[in-house]
Structures are given as C-alpha cells and as structure tokens.
Amino acid sequence: MTKNAQRLSQVISTFGPGAMVDLPTRSVVIGGLELWDMRSGSFSPIPEPRLVARLEKFLKDQNRLPQTTNLSLRTPPVDHGRPGQMPSCVAAPVFPAWFVCDQVESTGGGLRRRRLVRWQDLDTAGGRRRFVFDDGKKSDTTPIRFVCACKNGHMQDIEWRWLLHRSEPCHNPMWIEEKGTSADADDLEVVCGCGKRLAMRQLFIAGLLGDCRGERPWLLDRDPNGCNQPLKLLTRTATNTYFPQVDTVISLPSAEDELTKLVESLSGELANVQSVSDVAPAKRFNSKIKAALDSYPDEEIFARLVRIREGAVAESGGSAKPAEFDMFASGRAEIGQNAPTAKLYAQTLPRATWLDPDSGLDLSSIKSVVAVHRLRAVSCLYGFTRFEAAPTSSDGELEDVGLAVHGAPISQGADWLPAIEQFGEGLFIHFDEAAIAGWLAKTETRARHDLLHEGYLNWRKKFAKPPKYPGTAYTLLHSLAHALMTEIALDCGYPSSSLKERVYALHGTDGAPERCGILIYTATAGAQGTLGGLVGTAPRFSRILAGALDRARVCSNDPVCADHEPDDHGGDRATHGAACHGCLLIAETSCEMRNTFLDRNLLVETMSPQCSPFFCFES
C-alpha cells in the first residue's frame, strides 16, 4: 500500500474523503479525517486567517462546528520516506466489497459468465487477490463496477442476493452473465445458481435498489440520523461519484511590522492561543514558535494575533473577492514586497507598456493591467456531493455546504480541515465599470440578457437552493477569461489546464457593476512557484486579447453554436449562449463556475443576428 501515492492537491480535490480510487487489485474509498495519520511531523499547519475565519463562521452558522471550537487548516499527511519510520498515510477502506472473478465460464449461445464473490471469500494467503473455486483452481478478481448511493451522499454495496431473492433465503453461487463485447448494462445480467436472474438495466428503475441505510464507508459507520432516501445506481468509475467542495482565497500582503508578519506566518501554529497566558506554553512546546518569537514579549505577540484575527473576522461575513479586487485594482505601482517570502508581489504596468495601437481594438474600457509576479493561493476542502455538483456562487460566497454535504461529512467531528498552499504568478485586468454599465444599458444587450436569464430560470429548477443569477456582466467577463486562457496558453507555453481564473463581477446595492476584473493565474505546490511565462505575456497583452477575440468570432460548430439559445434547453446548456467545446469551454479544473454562464456573442460580432459585442475592432 505504500506505493499507492497521491499528490497533495489530489487529496483535497479529486480524491478527497469519500471518493473511490482504483488500485491495482482492488478499489478503496478515501477515509475521513479521523483516519488520516496526523502524527507530529507528518503535516504542516497552513496560516491563512481570512480563510479560517470565513469557514469557521460559515460552519458554526450551519451548526456543523461547535461554537467553542477553533478551526485550523492542515496539509494532508506527507510521507517523507525516512528509513526505519512508518510512512505517514491516509487510511482507505476497501470498497466495494463485491468482486467479479476474471476467469470466464462459457455457458453456450454466445454467453459468458463470471463468478460474483465477496471480499471475505477471497484467499487470504494471496493478500485477498484471488478466489479459490471448489475444485482448487484460483482466479484473479476485479472490483464490481456498480455500487449505489443516495442524494445525501451515503454510499453502500448493492445487496445482490436481496435483489434476486428479496426475503427468500438462498446460498447458491451468483454470476455476472455477459453477452456481446460492450460491457453495457443492457448486455449484463445477474444470475443465481437457483435459476433466478435480473437484467442489469433494471437497476435504473426507481426504488428497485431499496432505501438507503445511511452507510458511510469512508467513516466506517452509519449516519446517526439515519436515512430513508431511495438508492440510485452509481458506476464506480463514473465522474458523478464525487464532486469536491473547495474554497480558495488569494493571500493578501500585510503592511505591518516584522512581528506582525511573523505572527501571521505562524497563525496556524497559534490557533489554540486564546489568551496571553497561552503564549508561553506555545513557545515552550513548539520549537518553530520558540525560534521565531522567543525574543518578543508575550503581550505583544498576543496583541498582534488578536489584530490579525479581528481583521480576518471583519472579512468573514461575505466573499473574499472584494478585498482581493481592491488590492489588485488599487493602482499602486507596486503591490506587496519583492521578496522570496512575500505572499504577493505585483506591479501595475504603465499603459504604454501593454497598449499596442496597432492591435486594431478599442481598449479604452480597460483601466489597467497588473503583472502579478508572485501570489499564494490557499485551497481548502470542506465537503462533497454525489450525482450532482453543488451550484457555485459567482460572487465568491460559500454554498450551503459544509463539513456535511447533504448528510455526507468528511469527518465525525474534526476541528481542522485539509488544505494546500500553492505559489505562482498571474495577470489581472481591471475594466472600467462605467463602460460596462453603459454597455448593459444598450437595447441589444438587454435583449441578450433576457435570453440568458430565461435559460438561468430553466437551469435553476434542478436545485433545491439555486444560486443567484450572476448577471450579464459576469457572463461577459467569464467568457473573456476563457478566451484569454486559451490564447495565453498558445502564446506562453503553459498548458491551458494549468491556468485558472478568478472573475470579479461584483455589484453594488443598486445592482450596477461596482468591481469588474479578471485574474488569470497559474500556481503549483512548489515553494518557488512557477517560471514567469504568464507574467511575460503582459507586454503583449493587446495582441493576445486581439487574437483571442478574433478567434471567438467563428467556432468550428457554427452556425449551430452561434445561434444557440439557452432558454429551451436542460442541464448546463441552459446557461450557455454561443459556447461549446469548440470555442469557450475549457478544463473544469481551470474554471471557477464549472463551464456555465458563457456566451461569445457578448464579446465580439459573430454570425448570429443576436449579438451584443462589448469589443469592436477598428475599421
């Protein structure tokens, strides 16, 4: 099991607690936080007071965290590979517990069948890799492809004997019978030695699998609140088995003295310090705190800690985006410090540096371009869903999802959450809010807004608590961010999947655009960040933007793509105008809205008669 390794970023995203992972001989489910080996030295606390205060307030408001508990962020356990020491790990229980033998038995008529066996029936001498038949022959096994789950996130094995026999007792062997070569559910049947059989396609019938028992195999228990939701068929390797809920903030610089910077960097280690008297024991028992703060009085250390926490709490009532936007759009020539240990360092570029008069574009609507030489992004996993991804808020507000997502917690009561910090670079574009407001007031834009809003009203029906409509200004900036990321990837050499977006389309109390901007960034877990290729595109920004917009004029799927109207479609297509995989859709790991709310008819003139382009090429 020591060779089965995951990257830190995977453990808080694709393969977090409750997710299934295929190993060479079996399938496992990543264990909850109590099953993580968090011995001393196996993890590092992550200081990010803004994110901690934000999540702590949210979870306490949702009654998912005791009011007296102080939340902290930690990295997943890291195996340092030290000889003679047990590796740090995340326990992963075996799931599902039903297996199919690889040995095929021919039954004639073009049918083949394979024995269906349980985990406890496998040969322990071989590490439970093989099943021993009655005649002594052995066969390798594969985890069965099908399990079941409910909308509350609970998950369990399918009760195959109960499906075939209901209340009738039977101990005959069972097989999975196949015809054809597609392995589709239409070509599979479950067959018992007593003669009873069930077509696999019938498992899609509502109610056939029975009611949920509240099983939580990643926590090794059952939900104490119980569950009576109907079970639904879930393919083990399907993408809808697990949707992580991750919150990300961009770390902002602290314009304080050296002591404040030291305390802020150690705020994760100081999470349990609640009074001046707690500072001395923290120094005594934590060598890192002692080395950094031993020369400072306890009273001053605690005063700085209180000031940092109060500032974070002041921001915790809402989105993290306004503070980030205000920092990037401040207009200061230098933002942060140009130092290896700095959390953020950026430069607002002179207009002559990035504006190319020969680009053919009117760029008066762009106020400034900021080259972000160094940034730190902290991402924290705080829940997950199954079957459907929870809706994402465009303004950065947390969804109504916490340590428990519809009854599917990632822990039984931990006072910490898993997080990672990544370092990288970026490019921030600040738009003139007055120019966007004037564009929104145009008759053509209002007509396009009505179409997009109708699509949103259709899309929101599938959610019990739907997110707010992000607004046409958000759709404009979101579409531009996708077009820019594709063009930047062609120019700077980074793969497009390594780029990420952060769209700022924040409205004031009167509904008018108040903060409008785009941050395109890339970040890695390495302490030194990335190589500067993204920042290097800043002087060529005008030409990159012109290329992105020119490419958006025509899609390989036109005229179908350009003429797409969202109002009468279902699923995520109801949020799209002119957008498809041929033009605006990108890797979902790069998009903050899971590829929803996109329309290139808002960017430039396409072949659709219903355009309302924000950008115009000069004739």
XYZ file of C-alpha atoms in Angstrom:
619
model
C 0.000 0.000 0.000
C 2.962 2.343 0.448
C 3.358 2.603 -3.341
C -0.179 3.923 -3.759
C 0.574 7.632 -3.519
C -1.455 10.732 -4.330
C -0.376 14.335 -4.707
C -1.455 16.814 -2.024
C -3.666 18.676 -4.480
C -5.485 15.453 -5.385
C -6.319 14.667 -1.759
C -8.243 17.917 -1.352
C -9.955 17.733 -4.726
C -10.482 14.693 -6.936
C -9.625 12.086 -4.314
C -10.753 13.598 -1.021
C -12.585 11.781 1.807
C -15.500 9.797 0.383
C -14.019 9.403 -3.115
C -13.338 5.996 -4.640
C -9.878 5.201 -6.018
C -8.859 2.241 -8.178
C -5.743 0.403 -7.012
C -4.078 -2.426 -8.975
C -6.014 -5.208 -7.222
C -8.962 -3.507 -5.539
C -10.952 -0.344 -5.156
C -10.854 1.763 -1.977
C -12.656 4.774 -0.580
C -10.521 7.581 0.863
C -11.029 7.657 4.622
C -12.401 10.571 6.626
C -10.200 12.937 8.599
C -10.122 10.671 11.665
C -8.436 8.007 9.512
C -5.585 10.308 8.475
C -2.207 9.742 10.112
C -1.652 13.204 11.609
C 1.268 12.365 13.882
C 3.740 15.114 14.687
C 5.886 15.971 11.700
C 3.581 14.370 9.132
C 1.681 17.579 8.365
C 2.094 21.338 8.459
C -0.435 23.916 9.657
C -1.357 26.433 6.961
C -1.664 30.042 8.127
C -4.463 31.851 6.297
C -6.570 33.789 8.840
C -9.023 35.119 6.217
C -9.956 31.628 5.035
C -10.049 30.167 8.558
C -12.369 32.919 9.843
C -14.578 32.609 6.768
C -15.025 28.824 7.030
C -15.304 28.848 10.828
C -18.141 31.381 10.739
C -19.897 29.501 7.962
C -19.686 26.093 9.652
C -20.815 27.472 13.020
C -23.762 29.249 11.387
C -24.725 25.903 9.846
C -24.352 24.110 13.234
C -21.686 21.870 11.735
C -18.958 23.070 14.074
C -19.323 23.603 17.855
C -19.386 27.280 18.795
C -16.434 26.812 21.169
C -14.210 25.092 18.576
C -11.356 26.942 16.900
C -10.915 25.766 13.332
C -7.483 25.330 11.746
C -6.090 24.295 8.360
C -3.594 21.479 7.868
C -1.872 19.877 4.922
C -2.632 16.196 4.282
C -0.024 13.875 5.809
C 3.175 13.712 3.774
C 5.343 10.600 3.532
C 8.922 11.852 3.851
C 10.333 8.397 3.103
C 12.567 8.279 6.150
C 14.231 4.858 6.586
C 13.094 2.890 9.599
C 9.985 5.030 10.099
C 6.430 4.032 9.301
C 5.207 6.166 6.391
C 2.517 8.743 7.041
C -0.648 7.822 5.211
C -4.367 8.251 4.683
C -6.267 5.056 5.513
C -8.521 3.877 2.686
C -11.052 1.095 3.477
C -11.763 -1.458 0.751
C -14.925 -0.575 -1.181
C -16.872 -2.111 -2.834
C -16.751 -5.459 -1.051
C -18.122 -7.438 -4.033
C -15.725 -8.717 -6.698
C -16.020 -10.429 -10.076
C -13.678 -13.290 -10.984
C -11.543 -12.773 -14.065
C -11.948 -16.422 -15.074
C -14.674 -16.658 -17.712
C -17.070 -19.611 -17.864
C -18.787 -20.286 -21.180
C -22.472 -21.189 -20.981
C -23.129 -21.574 -24.717
C -25.184 -19.418 -27.009
C -22.532 -16.707 -27.036
C -22.989 -16.050 -23.302
C -20.160 -15.800 -20.801
C -20.346 -15.568 -17.064
C -18.005 -14.701 -14.217
C -18.393 -15.638 -10.578
C -19.611 -12.933 -8.173
C -17.796 -13.178 -4.814
C -17.379 -11.155 -1.621
C -14.217 -9.656 -0.111
C -14.322 -12.023 2.856
C -14.413 -15.015 0.484
C -11.096 -14.163 -1.189
C -7.935 -16.145 -0.458
C -6.157 -14.528 2.499
C -2.913 -16.327 1.625
C -2.581 -14.259 -1.530
C -3.400 -10.935 0.029
C -7.056 -11.328 -0.947
C -6.268 -11.081 -4.643
C -7.715 -14.389 -5.800
C -10.772 -16.559 -5.318
C -10.381 -20.317 -4.837
C -13.047 -22.424 -6.545
C -14.328 -25.706 -5.112
C -12.001 -27.668 -7.438
C -8.964 -25.795 -6.112
C -8.457 -23.577 -9.147
C -7.711 -19.908 -8.478
C -8.845 -16.812 -10.307
C -7.827 -13.176 -10.020
C -10.654 -10.807 -9.178
C -11.785 -7.282 -10.097
C -13.984 -4.958 -8.004
C -17.524 -4.872 -9.327
C -18.357 -1.789 -11.383
C -21.664 -0.964 -9.724
C -22.486 0.410 -6.282
C -25.385 2.518 -5.026
C -25.747 5.838 -3.249
C -28.371 8.394 -2.276
C -28.637 12.128 -2.758
C -27.439 12.641 0.842
C -24.030 11.319 -0.198
C -24.304 7.969 1.604
C -22.895 5.023 -0.323
C -23.091 1.243 0.010
C -22.704 -2.050 -1.815
C -25.631 -3.325 -3.831
C -27.349 -6.175 -1.992
C -27.183 -8.640 -4.882
C -28.788 -11.575 -3.051
C -31.612 -9.369 -1.782
C -32.210 -8.058 -5.309
C -32.630 -11.565 -6.702
C -34.444 -13.253 -3.841
C -35.875 -10.487 -1.651
C -36.906 -12.297 1.568
C -36.290 -15.853 0.263
C -33.130 -17.482 1.708
C -30.649 -18.785 -0.868
C -26.936 -19.642 -0.654
C -26.256 -20.688 -4.235
C -23.374 -19.017 -6.076
C -24.062 -15.993 -8.276
C -22.571 -14.847 -11.574
C -22.446 -11.797 -13.791
C -23.545 -13.020 -17.235
C -22.411 -11.120 -20.319
C -23.344 -11.080 -23.975
C -21.608 -9.071 -26.656
C -18.440 -7.103 -26.026
C -19.684 -3.654 -24.939
C -19.969 -4.348 -21.172
C -23.031 -2.084 -21.310
C -25.764 -2.588 -18.711
C -28.076 -3.823 -21.481
C -25.692 -6.754 -22.069
C -25.355 -7.807 -18.413
C -27.466 -9.939 -16.105
C -27.066 -11.106 -12.515
C -27.720 -14.848 -12.359
C -28.096 -17.127 -9.346
C -27.460 -20.869 -9.228
C -31.105 -21.370 -8.257
C -32.189 -20.037 -11.671
C -33.251 -16.507 -10.759
C -31.843 -13.684 -12.867
C -32.091 -9.923 -13.132
C -31.147 -7.718 -16.082
C -28.669 -5.036 -15.041
C -30.638 -2.336 -16.883
C -33.480 -2.869 -14.415
C -31.290 -1.397 -11.670
C -32.074 2.037 -13.118
C -35.745 1.601 -12.140
C -36.575 3.992 -9.289
C -36.980 2.218 -5.955
C -35.662 -1.165 -7.110
C -32.472 -0.911 -5.035
C -34.414 -0.159 -1.863
C -33.916 2.560 0.719
C -30.613 3.886 1.999
C -29.302 2.736 5.384
C -27.029 5.748 5.848
C -23.809 3.817 5.177
C -20.630 5.927 5.272
C -17.760 3.556 4.392
C -15.207 6.388 4.427
C -16.042 6.956 8.121
C -16.572 3.257 8.931
C -20.020 3.959 10.376
C -23.639 4.742 9.617
C -25.231 8.159 9.761
C -26.607 8.504 13.328
C -29.511 10.495 11.906
C -30.474 7.612 9.654
C -31.617 7.929 6.049
C -34.638 6.749 4.082
C -33.813 8.199 0.675
C -34.150 5.839 -2.306
C -30.883 4.374 -3.520
C -29.672 5.111 -7.045
C -27.279 3.116 -9.205
C -23.755 4.540 -9.346
C -20.996 3.345 -11.649
C -17.827 3.115 -9.570
C -15.563 4.892 -12.061
C -18.093 7.483 -13.261
C -17.369 11.189 -12.870
C -20.574 11.816 -10.909
C -19.474 9.722 -7.921
C -17.699 12.644 -6.249
C -17.813 16.432 -6.521
C -15.449 18.163 -4.059
C -16.364 21.489 -2.468
C -13.220 23.622 -2.306
C -12.850 27.246 -1.255
C -9.843 29.234 -2.477
C -8.511 32.623 -1.446
C -5.602 34.671 -2.728
C -3.341 35.656 0.171
C -3.042 39.403 0.650
C 0.107 41.175 1.910
C 0.300 42.578 5.416
C 1.543 46.160 5.660
C 2.603 45.728 9.302
C 5.863 45.486 11.206
C 8.134 42.456 11.375
C 6.447 40.980 14.457
C 3.045 41.063 12.779
C 4.458 39.269 9.750
C 5.993 36.592 11.973
C 2.764 36.091 13.946
C 0.719 35.960 10.754
C 3.022 33.325 9.261
C 2.611 31.248 12.456
C -1.123 31.824 12.887
C -1.805 28.156 12.132
C 0.568 27.068 14.903
C -1.037 29.629 17.237
C -4.622 28.521 16.555
C -5.218 27.421 20.162
C -3.737 30.554 21.766
C -6.734 32.347 23.276
C -5.067 34.478 25.951
C -1.687 35.961 26.875
C -1.089 33.094 29.284
C -1.281 30.612 26.367
C 1.681 32.196 24.561
C 4.370 30.937 26.949
C 3.317 27.240 26.698
C 3.136 27.627 22.918
C 6.751 28.801 22.898
C 7.817 26.055 25.261
C 6.265 23.141 23.386
C 6.605 24.308 19.779
C 10.177 24.729 18.547
C 9.110 26.711 15.484
C 7.269 29.306 17.590
C 10.141 29.482 20.055
C 12.723 30.076 17.324
C 10.699 32.858 15.666
C 9.079 34.629 18.633
C 11.170 33.896 21.709
C 12.707 37.389 21.727
C 9.322 39.149 21.715
C 7.155 39.761 24.840
C 4.102 37.535 25.177
C 1.794 40.553 25.441
C 2.936 41.986 22.105
C 2.658 38.614 20.393
C -0.905 38.153 21.612
C -1.833 41.744 20.660
C -0.665 41.147 17.085
C -2.519 37.825 16.968
C -5.772 39.475 18.097
C -5.363 42.215 15.475
C -4.877 39.634 12.709
C -7.902 37.637 13.836
C -10.107 40.702 14.115
C -9.173 41.740 10.591
C -9.964 38.266 9.279
C -13.287 38.131 11.138
C -14.248 41.507 9.684
C -13.967 39.952 6.213
C -15.551 36.618 7.139
C -19.130 37.811 6.765
C -19.036 37.697 2.986
C -16.998 36.956 -0.086
C -13.200 37.060 -0.144
C -13.254 38.610 -3.613
C -13.818 42.321 -2.759
C -10.616 42.563 -0.699
C -8.644 40.818 -3.427
C -10.047 43.079 -6.142
C -9.367 46.227 -4.128
C -5.746 45.158 -3.696
C -5.156 44.402 -7.387
C -7.100 47.445 -8.614
C -5.507 49.892 -6.170
C -3.464 51.475 -8.956
C -0.270 51.379 -6.870
C 2.909 50.947 -8.898
C 3.998 48.121 -6.579
C 1.685 45.873 -4.552
C 3.283 43.831 -1.796
C 7.003 43.197 -1.457
C 9.504 41.806 -3.933
C 10.902 39.153 -1.602
C 11.123 35.331 -1.775
C 8.949 35.016 1.339
C 6.303 37.515 0.182
C 2.752 36.273 -0.262
C 2.014 38.734 -3.032
C 4.054 40.943 -5.282
C 2.559 42.717 -8.288
C 3.165 45.732 -10.478
C 0.572 47.957 -12.121
C 2.009 48.403 -15.603
C 2.176 51.784 -17.322
C -0.412 51.904 -20.084
C 2.251 52.369 -22.752
C 3.842 49.058 -21.688
C 0.910 46.871 -22.719
C -1.185 49.031 -25.080
C -0.421 48.362 -28.739
C -2.053 50.970 -31.006
C -1.753 48.553 -33.950
C -3.823 45.797 -32.275
C -6.964 47.017 -34.040
C -9.000 47.142 -30.817
C -10.537 49.973 -28.859
C -9.195 49.236 -25.353
C -10.446 52.363 -23.587
C -12.675 50.130 -21.430
C -9.598 48.575 -19.770
C -8.367 50.676 -16.865
C -5.194 48.811 -16.014
C -3.193 45.631 -16.435
C -1.359 44.258 -13.391
C 1.532 41.806 -13.665
C 1.340 39.552 -10.586
C 4.900 38.268 -10.222
C 4.181 36.215 -7.108
C 0.971 35.082 -5.479
C -0.085 32.499 -2.929
C -3.398 30.670 -3.268
C -4.762 28.586 -0.374
C -7.428 25.987 -1.187
C -9.418 24.095 1.444
C -11.728 21.088 1.087
C -14.852 21.444 3.196
C -17.339 18.959 1.744
C -18.520 16.978 -1.266
C -21.628 15.877 -3.132
C -22.596 12.936 -5.313
C -24.605 12.703 -8.554
C -24.819 16.494 -8.940
C -22.223 19.169 -8.234
C -23.498 21.808 -5.828
C -24.060 25.180 -7.515
C -21.192 27.661 -7.420
C -21.665 31.292 -6.457
C -20.203 33.857 -8.855
C -19.533 36.416 -6.126
C -17.387 34.050 -4.061
C -19.974 33.302 -1.369
C -19.832 29.827 0.144
C -22.561 27.421 -0.887
C -24.811 25.890 1.749
C -22.368 23.033 2.086
C -20.010 22.447 4.996
C -18.318 19.586 6.791
C -21.503 17.707 5.960
C -22.864 17.887 2.454
C -26.438 16.647 2.437
C -25.542 14.276 5.282
C -22.145 13.209 3.870
C -19.480 14.511 6.289
C -15.731 14.301 5.652
C -15.206 13.770 9.383
C -17.057 12.788 12.527
C -16.103 15.946 14.405
C -12.628 17.167 13.491
C -11.616 20.728 14.377
C -9.449 21.107 11.269
C -9.839 20.977 7.510
C -7.397 19.767 4.839
C -5.822 22.493 2.719
C -2.885 23.191 0.431
C -0.980 26.328 -0.466
C 0.238 26.978 -3.985
C 2.581 29.620 -5.325
C 2.538 31.107 -8.784
C 2.000 34.152 -10.957
C -0.832 35.882 -12.719
C -2.263 38.656 -14.842
C -5.023 40.953 -13.583
C -7.157 43.067 -15.926
C -9.232 45.901 -14.443
C -12.240 47.005 -16.511
C -13.982 50.373 -16.484
C -17.197 49.750 -14.551
C -18.877 52.772 -16.207
C -18.138 51.359 -19.669
C -19.672 48.003 -18.713
C -22.727 49.737 -17.210
C -23.201 51.713 -20.451
C -22.943 48.529 -22.494
C -25.512 46.784 -20.269
C -27.964 49.630 -20.930
C -27.960 49.070 -24.699
C -31.106 47.618 -26.279
C -29.192 44.715 -27.877
C -27.550 43.810 -24.561
C -30.868 43.877 -22.704
C -32.353 41.535 -25.321
C -29.412 39.161 -24.916
C -29.734 39.423 -21.128
C -33.376 38.333 -21.355
C -32.415 35.205 -23.306
C -29.643 34.283 -20.864
C -31.873 34.922 -17.868
C -34.584 32.665 -19.294
C -32.002 29.918 -19.560
C -30.971 30.500 -15.949
C -34.601 30.211 -14.783
C -34.832 26.856 -16.536
C -31.482 25.656 -15.150
C -32.225 26.655 -11.534
C -35.197 24.252 -11.324
C -32.885 21.325 -10.597
C -31.590 22.895 -7.351
C -33.348 22.970 -4.001
C -31.418 26.163 -3.166
C -30.323 27.615 -6.513
C -27.574 30.226 -6.721
C -28.349 33.774 -7.718
C -28.139 34.788 -11.354
C -24.548 36.012 -11.739
C -25.515 38.785 -14.130
C -24.710 39.549 -17.737
C -21.557 41.446 -16.707
C -20.259 38.245 -15.122
C -21.082 36.234 -18.259
C -19.144 38.790 -20.330
C -16.031 38.667 -18.133
C -16.267 34.908 -17.672
C -16.423 34.349 -21.428
C -13.469 36.681 -21.959
C -11.436 34.859 -19.293
C -11.936 31.545 -21.120
C -10.994 33.047 -24.474
C -7.898 34.657 -22.946
C -6.742 31.473 -21.200
C -6.859 29.548 -24.469
C -4.912 32.280 -26.289
C -2.383 32.761 -23.464
C -1.666 29.021 -23.434
C -0.777 29.212 -27.129
C 1.470 32.224 -26.518
C 3.351 31.463 -23.294
C 3.700 27.680 -23.391
C 1.766 26.772 -20.254
C -0.877 24.100 -20.920
C -4.342 25.626 -20.743
C -5.330 23.171 -17.983
C -2.650 24.699 -15.708
C -4.240 28.159 -15.918
C -7.027 29.196 -13.570
C -9.440 32.102 -13.443
C -10.904 34.356 -10.789
C -13.657 36.592 -12.155
C -14.625 39.754 -10.284
C -18.063 40.997 -11.370
C -19.339 42.421 -8.089
C -22.434 44.587 -7.940
C -23.288 47.474 -5.636
C -26.507 47.858 -3.664
C -28.200 49.436 -6.697
C -27.351 46.432 -8.895
C -24.857 48.348 -11.044
C -21.374 46.872 -11.641
C -19.101 48.080 -8.844
C -15.945 45.980 -9.297
C -15.101 44.376 -12.648
C -11.906 42.481 -13.334
C -10.291 39.178 -14.277
C -7.368 37.387 -12.644
C -5.783 34.648 -14.727
C -3.143 32.782 -12.759
C -1.178 29.582 -12.506
C 0.156 28.087 -9.281
C 1.947 24.960 -8.113
C 2.662 23.419 -4.732
C 6.394 24.088 -5.084
C 7.671 26.822 -2.767
C 9.341 28.678 -5.654
C 6.151 28.910 -7.709
C 6.192 28.984 -11.490
C 8.646 30.156 -14.136
C 7.342 33.576 -15.146
C 5.863 32.671 -18.531
C 2.446 34.121 -17.693
C 3.811 37.452 -16.435
C 5.964 37.566 -19.546
C 2.839 37.923 -21.693
C 1.901 41.272 -20.099
C 3.756 43.492 -22.631
C 1.986 41.569 -25.432
C -1.432 41.782 -23.789
C -3.063 43.885 -26.522
C -2.123 41.458 -29.262
C -3.099 38.434 -27.148
C -6.506 39.968 -26.448
C -6.983 40.809 -30.128
C -6.074 37.238 -31.082
C -8.472 35.768 -28.506
C -11.364 37.940 -29.702
C -10.625 37.279 -33.364
C -10.647 33.538 -32.647
C -14.015 33.912 -30.856
C -15.683 35.321 -33.968
C -16.014 31.896 -35.559
C -16.426 28.450 -33.973
C -15.947 25.159 -35.799
C -19.514 24.314 -34.753
C -21.036 27.447 -36.250
C -23.747 28.296 -37.141
C -25.212 25.861 -34.578
C -23.049 27.275 -31.759
C -23.567 30.952 -32.611
C -27.355 30.563 -32.904
C -27.768 28.539 -29.712
C -30.478 29.946 -27.456
C -30.336 28.808 -23.827
C -33.947 29.321 -22.762
C -35.396 25.994 -24.008
C -32.557 23.644 -23.058
C -31.951 21.490 -19.994
C -28.845 20.896 -17.909
C -25.868 23.227 -18.048
C -26.589 24.039 -21.698
C -29.400 26.212 -20.360
C -26.764 28.620 -19.030
C -24.883 28.886 -22.345
C -25.314 31.287 -25.173
C -22.838 30.797 -28.006
C -20.433 28.468 -26.207
C -19.336 24.896 -26.805
C -16.257 22.654 -26.657
C -15.106 24.102 -29.942
C -14.739 27.652 -28.615
C -15.202 28.670 -24.967
C -15.414 25.528 -22.836
C -12.163 24.657 -21.052
C -10.939 22.148 -18.464
C -13.270 22.266 -15.463
C -10.285 22.378 -13.124
C -9.488 25.783 -14.634
C -12.998 27.225 -14.427
C -14.485 28.594 -11.211
C -18.067 28.030 -12.470
C -17.783 24.524 -13.972
C -18.153 25.850 -17.523
C -21.501 27.554 -17.014
C -22.619 31.104 -17.930
C -20.662 31.603 -21.154
C -21.569 33.440 -24.351
C -19.161 34.715 -27.023
C -21.990 36.742 -28.597
C -21.303 39.196 -25.771
C -17.632 39.526 -26.711
C -17.476 40.163 -30.445
C -19.667 40.099 -33.505
C -20.374 36.533 -34.621
C -22.557 35.203 -37.431
C -25.561 35.291 -35.085
C -28.023 38.185 -35.629
C -28.480 38.408 -31.822
C -25.030 39.755 -30.949
C -24.275 42.494 -28.477
C -20.461 42.781 -28.694
C -18.600 44.624 -25.954
C -15.405 44.792 -28.035
C -15.262 46.258 -31.508
C -12.404 46.007 -33.993
C -11.451 49.309 -35.510
C -12.065 49.538 -39.239
